[in-house]
mmCIF file of C-alpha atoms in Angstrom:
data_model
loop_
_atom_site.group_PDB
_atom_site.id
_atom_site.type_symbol
_atom_site.label_atom_id
_atom_site.label_comp_id
_atom_site.label_asym_id
_atom_site.label_seq_id
_atom_site.Cartn_x
_atom_site.Cartn_y
_atom_site.Cartn_z
ATOM 1 C CA UNK A 96 -6.427 -10.071 -8.087
ATOM 2 C CA UNK A 97 -6.433 -6.577 -6.772
ATOM 3 C CA UNK A 98 -3.322 -4.214 -6.305
ATOM 4 C CA UNK A 99 -3.067 -1.577 -3.511
ATOM 5 C CA UNK A 100 -0.524 0.947 -2.188
ATOM 6 C CA UNK A 101 -0.386 1.548 1.530
ATOM 7 C CA UNK A 102 1.266 4.882 2.856
ATOM 8 C CA UNK A 103 2.938 5.079 6.163
ATOM 9 C CA UNK A 104 5.216 7.557 7.888
ATOM 10 C CA UNK A 105 8.396 5.344 8.601
ATOM 11 C CA UNK A 106 8.836 6.912 12.152
ATOM 12 C CA UNK A 107 5.300 5.491 12.976
ATOM 13 C CA UNK A 108 5.437 2.227 11.006
ATOM 14 C CA UNK A 109 8.257 1.430 8.590
ATOM 15 C CA UNK A 110 8.805 -1.303 6.099
ATOM 16 C CA UNK A 111 11.362 -2.817 8.453
ATOM 17 C CA UNK A 112 8.649 -2.858 11.153
ATOM 18 C CA UNK A 113 6.409 -4.620 8.576
ATOM 19 C CA UNK A 114 8.835 -7.198 7.710
ATOM 20 C CA UNK A 115 9.454 -7.920 11.422
ATOM 21 C CA UNK A 116 5.803 -8.609 11.899
ATOM 22 C CA UNK A 117 6.621 -11.893 10.006
ATOM 23 C CA UNK A 118 4.319 -14.208 8.077
ATOM 24 C CA UNK A 119 1.418 -13.466 10.387
ATOM 25 C CA UNK A 120 1.293 -9.937 9.298
ATOM 26 C CA UNK A 121 -0.413 -7.056 11.093
ATOM 27 C CA UNK A 122 -3.476 -5.032 11.066
ATOM 28 C CA UNK A 123 -3.342 -1.913 8.967
ATOM 29 C CA UNK A 124 -5.015 0.311 11.472
ATOM 30 C CA UNK A 125 -5.725 3.945 12.057
ATOM 31 C CA UNK A 126 -7.262 4.687 8.616
ATOM 32 C CA UNK A 127 -10.143 7.381 9.192
ATOM 33 C CA UNK A 128 -11.033 8.134 5.575
ATOM 34 C CA UNK A 129 -14.148 6.633 4.121
ATOM 35 C CA UNK A 130 -12.640 6.064 0.707
ATOM 36 C CA UNK A 131 -9.436 4.422 2.046
ATOM 37 C CA UNK A 132 -11.671 2.328 4.290
ATOM 38 C CA UNK A 133 -13.966 1.262 1.446
ATOM 39 C CA UNK A 134 -10.665 0.276 -0.487
ATOM 40 C CA UNK A 135 -9.871 -2.019 2.330
ATOM 41 C CA UNK A 136 -13.431 -3.510 2.329
ATOM 42 C CA UNK A 137 -12.859 -4.236 -1.441
ATOM 43 C CA UNK A 138 -9.574 -6.291 -0.802
ATOM 44 C CA UNK A 139 -9.344 -9.856 -1.101
ATOM 45 C CA UNK A 140 -6.898 -12.573 0.377
ATOM 46 C CA UNK A 141 -3.608 -12.586 -1.677
ATOM 47 C CA UNK A 142 -4.114 -9.233 -3.112
ATOM 48 C CA UNK A 143 -0.724 -7.519 -3.522
ATOM 49 C CA UNK A 144 0.046 -3.906 -2.471
ATOM 50 C CA UNK A 145 3.004 -1.519 -2.395
ATOM 51 C CA UNK A 146 4.213 -0.286 0.999
ATOM 52 C CA UNK A 147 5.042 3.435 0.428
ATOM 53 C CA UNK A 148 7.138 5.674 2.816
ATOM 54 C CA UNK A 149 5.284 8.902 3.122
ATOM 55 C CA UNK A 150 6.818 12.220 4.250
ATOM 56 C CA UNK A 151 10.147 10.749 4.766
ATOM 57 C CA UNK A 152 11.738 8.928 1.881
ATOM 58 C CA UNK A 153 8.826 9.298 -0.479
ATOM 59 C CA UNK A 154 9.322 5.967 -2.098
ATOM 60 C CA UNK A 155 7.921 2.602 -2.688
ATOM 61 C CA UNK A 156 10.082 0.145 -0.825
ATOM 62 C CA UNK A 157 8.294 -3.205 -0.717
ATOM 63 C CA UNK A 158 5.395 -5.420 -1.674
ATOM 64 C CA UNK A 159 2.746 -6.739 0.752
ATOM 65 C CA UNK A 160 -0.015 -9.096 0.643
ATOM 66 C CA UNK A 161 -3.437 -9.029 2.197
ATOM 67 C CA UNK A 162 -3.576 -12.018 4.719
ATOM 68 C CA UNK A 163 -6.991 -11.096 6.530
ATOM 69 C CA UNK A 164 -10.052 -9.565 5.108
ATOM 70 C CA UNK A 165 -11.616 -6.325 6.219
ATOM 71 C CA UNK A 166 -12.544 -6.481 9.998
ATOM 72 C CA UNK A 167 -13.155 -3.929 12.716
ATOM 73 C CA UNK A 168 -10.151 -1.729 13.435
ATOM 74 C CA UNK A 169 -8.911 -2.593 16.877
ATOM 75 C CA UNK A 170 -7.679 1.158 17.400
ATOM 76 C CA UNK A 171 -11.110 2.501 16.593
ATOM 77 C CA UNK A 172 -12.328 2.283 20.277
ATOM 78 C CA UNK A 173 -15.491 0.300 19.292
ATOM 79 C CA UNK A 174 -16.509 2.722 16.492
ATOM 80 C CA UNK A 175 -18.039 0.124 14.037
ATOM 81 C CA UNK A 176 -17.723 2.302 10.933
ATOM 82 C CA UNK A 177 -13.763 1.866 10.768
ATOM 83 C CA UNK A 178 -12.214 -1.288 9.454
ATOM 84 C CA UNK A 179 -8.862 -2.573 8.485
ATOM 85 C CA UNK A 180 -7.215 -5.503 6.772
ATOM 86 C CA UNK A 181 -4.121 -7.541 7.769
ATOM 87 C CA UNK A 182 -1.058 -7.299 5.497
ATOM 88 C CA UNK A 183 2.260 -9.064 5.541
ATOM 89 C CA UNK A 184 5.566 -8.273 3.852
ATOM 90 C CA UNK A 185 6.332 -10.288 0.678
ATOM 91 C CA UNK A 186 9.509 -8.817 -0.656
ATOM 92 C CA UNK A 187 11.731 -5.758 -0.861
ATOM 93 C CA UNK A 188 11.940 -3.704 -4.028
ATOM 94 C CA UNK A 189 15.541 -4.151 -4.906
ATOM 95 C CA UNK A 190 15.619 -0.486 -5.901
ATOM 96 C CA UNK A 191 13.002 1.854 -4.192
ATOM 97 C CA UNK A 192 10.926 3.640 -6.653
ATOM 98 C CA UNK A 193 10.544 7.424 -5.804
ATOM 99 C CA UNK A 194 7.597 9.726 -5.892
ATOM 100 C CA UNK A 195 9.772 11.888 -8.244
ATOM 101 C CA UNK A 196 10.316 9.146 -10.783
ATOM 102 C CA UNK A 197 6.633 8.088 -10.697
ATOM 103 C CA UNK A 198 5.545 11.812 -11.383
ATOM 104 C CA UNK A 199 8.181 12.081 -14.126
ATOM 105 C CA UNK A 200 6.784 8.800 -15.914
ATOM 106 C CA UNK A 201 3.618 9.463 -18.270
ATOM 107 C CA UNK A 202 2.507 5.879 -17.559
ATOM 108 C CA UNK A 203 1.481 7.005 -14.004
ATOM 109 C CA UNK A 204 -0.280 10.256 -14.932
ATOM 110 C CA UNK A 205 -3.583 8.684 -13.719
ATOM 111 C CA UNK A 206 -2.190 6.700 -10.913
ATOM 112 C CA UNK A 207 -3.858 7.596 -7.576
ATOM 113 C CA UNK A 208 -0.372 8.201 -5.909
ATOM 114 C CA UNK A 209 -0.266 11.204 -8.401
ATOM 115 C CA UNK A 210 -3.802 12.263 -8.519
ATOM 116 C CA UNK A 211 -4.876 11.558 -4.762
ATOM 117 C CA UNK A 212 -1.764 12.281 -2.939
ATOM 118 C CA UNK A 213 -3.281 12.308 0.526
ATOM 119 C CA UNK A 214 -5.313 9.016 0.334
ATOM 120 C CA UNK A 215 -3.566 6.451 2.632
ATOM 121 C CA UNK A 216 -4.896 3.257 0.948
ATOM 122 C CA UNK A 217 -5.137 3.538 -2.793
ATOM 123 C CA UNK A 218 -5.895 1.114 -5.658
ATOM 124 C CA UNK A 219 -3.261 0.384 -8.327
ATOM 125 C CA UNK A 220 -3.848 -0.900 -11.664
ATOM 126 C CA UNK A 221 -2.201 -4.080 -12.830
ATOM 127 C CA UNK A 222 -0.222 -1.989 -15.330
ATOM 128 C CA UNK A 223 0.954 0.358 -12.758
ATOM 129 C CA UNK A 224 1.969 -2.541 -10.517
ATOM 130 C CA UNK A 225 3.862 -4.275 -13.169
ATOM 131 C CA UNK A 226 5.579 -0.989 -14.347
ATOM 132 C CA UNK A 227 6.650 -0.035 -10.734
ATOM 133 C CA UNK A 228 8.043 -3.538 -10.194
ATOM 134 C CA UNK A 229 10.066 -3.333 -13.342
ATOM 135 C CA UNK A 230 11.365 0.106 -12.230
ATOM 136 C CA UNK A 231 12.136 -1.453 -8.902
ATOM 137 C CA UNK A 232 14.243 -4.207 -10.255
ATOM 138 C CA UNK A 233 11.949 -7.157 -9.817
ATOM 139 C CA UNK A 234 11.841 -9.137 -13.056
ATOM 140 C CA UNK A 235 9.259 -11.767 -11.840
ATOM 141 C CA UNK A 236 6.928 -9.731 -9.359
ATOM 142 C CA UNK A 237 4.793 -11.506 -6.935
ATOM 143 C CA UNK A 238 1.152 -12.051 -8.283
#
């Protein structure tokens, strides 16, 4: 099982929009960074991820699940080097976890969200996943 973090500006694609996409989910398109693309290529069906509102909110607001493996990004205009995965919403975090709270917690000093702020699709360790779920009020986080 892998754990990930997806960043999105809420005015472009929000957590509410992700939830509205339903069980079918939606493509996580528009990623034009090789490391982020490679992260998506490493994902497996059922991997969990955090949905992070960037620029506005600066907080983790929900949990997602990979529902389709890496495939050509439909927004890449035929450029074969860009891929995406499909993700679906799993659940809200009862209490969003802010970037400020993450940066203040020494357990996250090596977390990609702290060390690689600009990366749009990031790996999350199992320990980081469980601690953020705890901070967010999820006693039994989806795995």
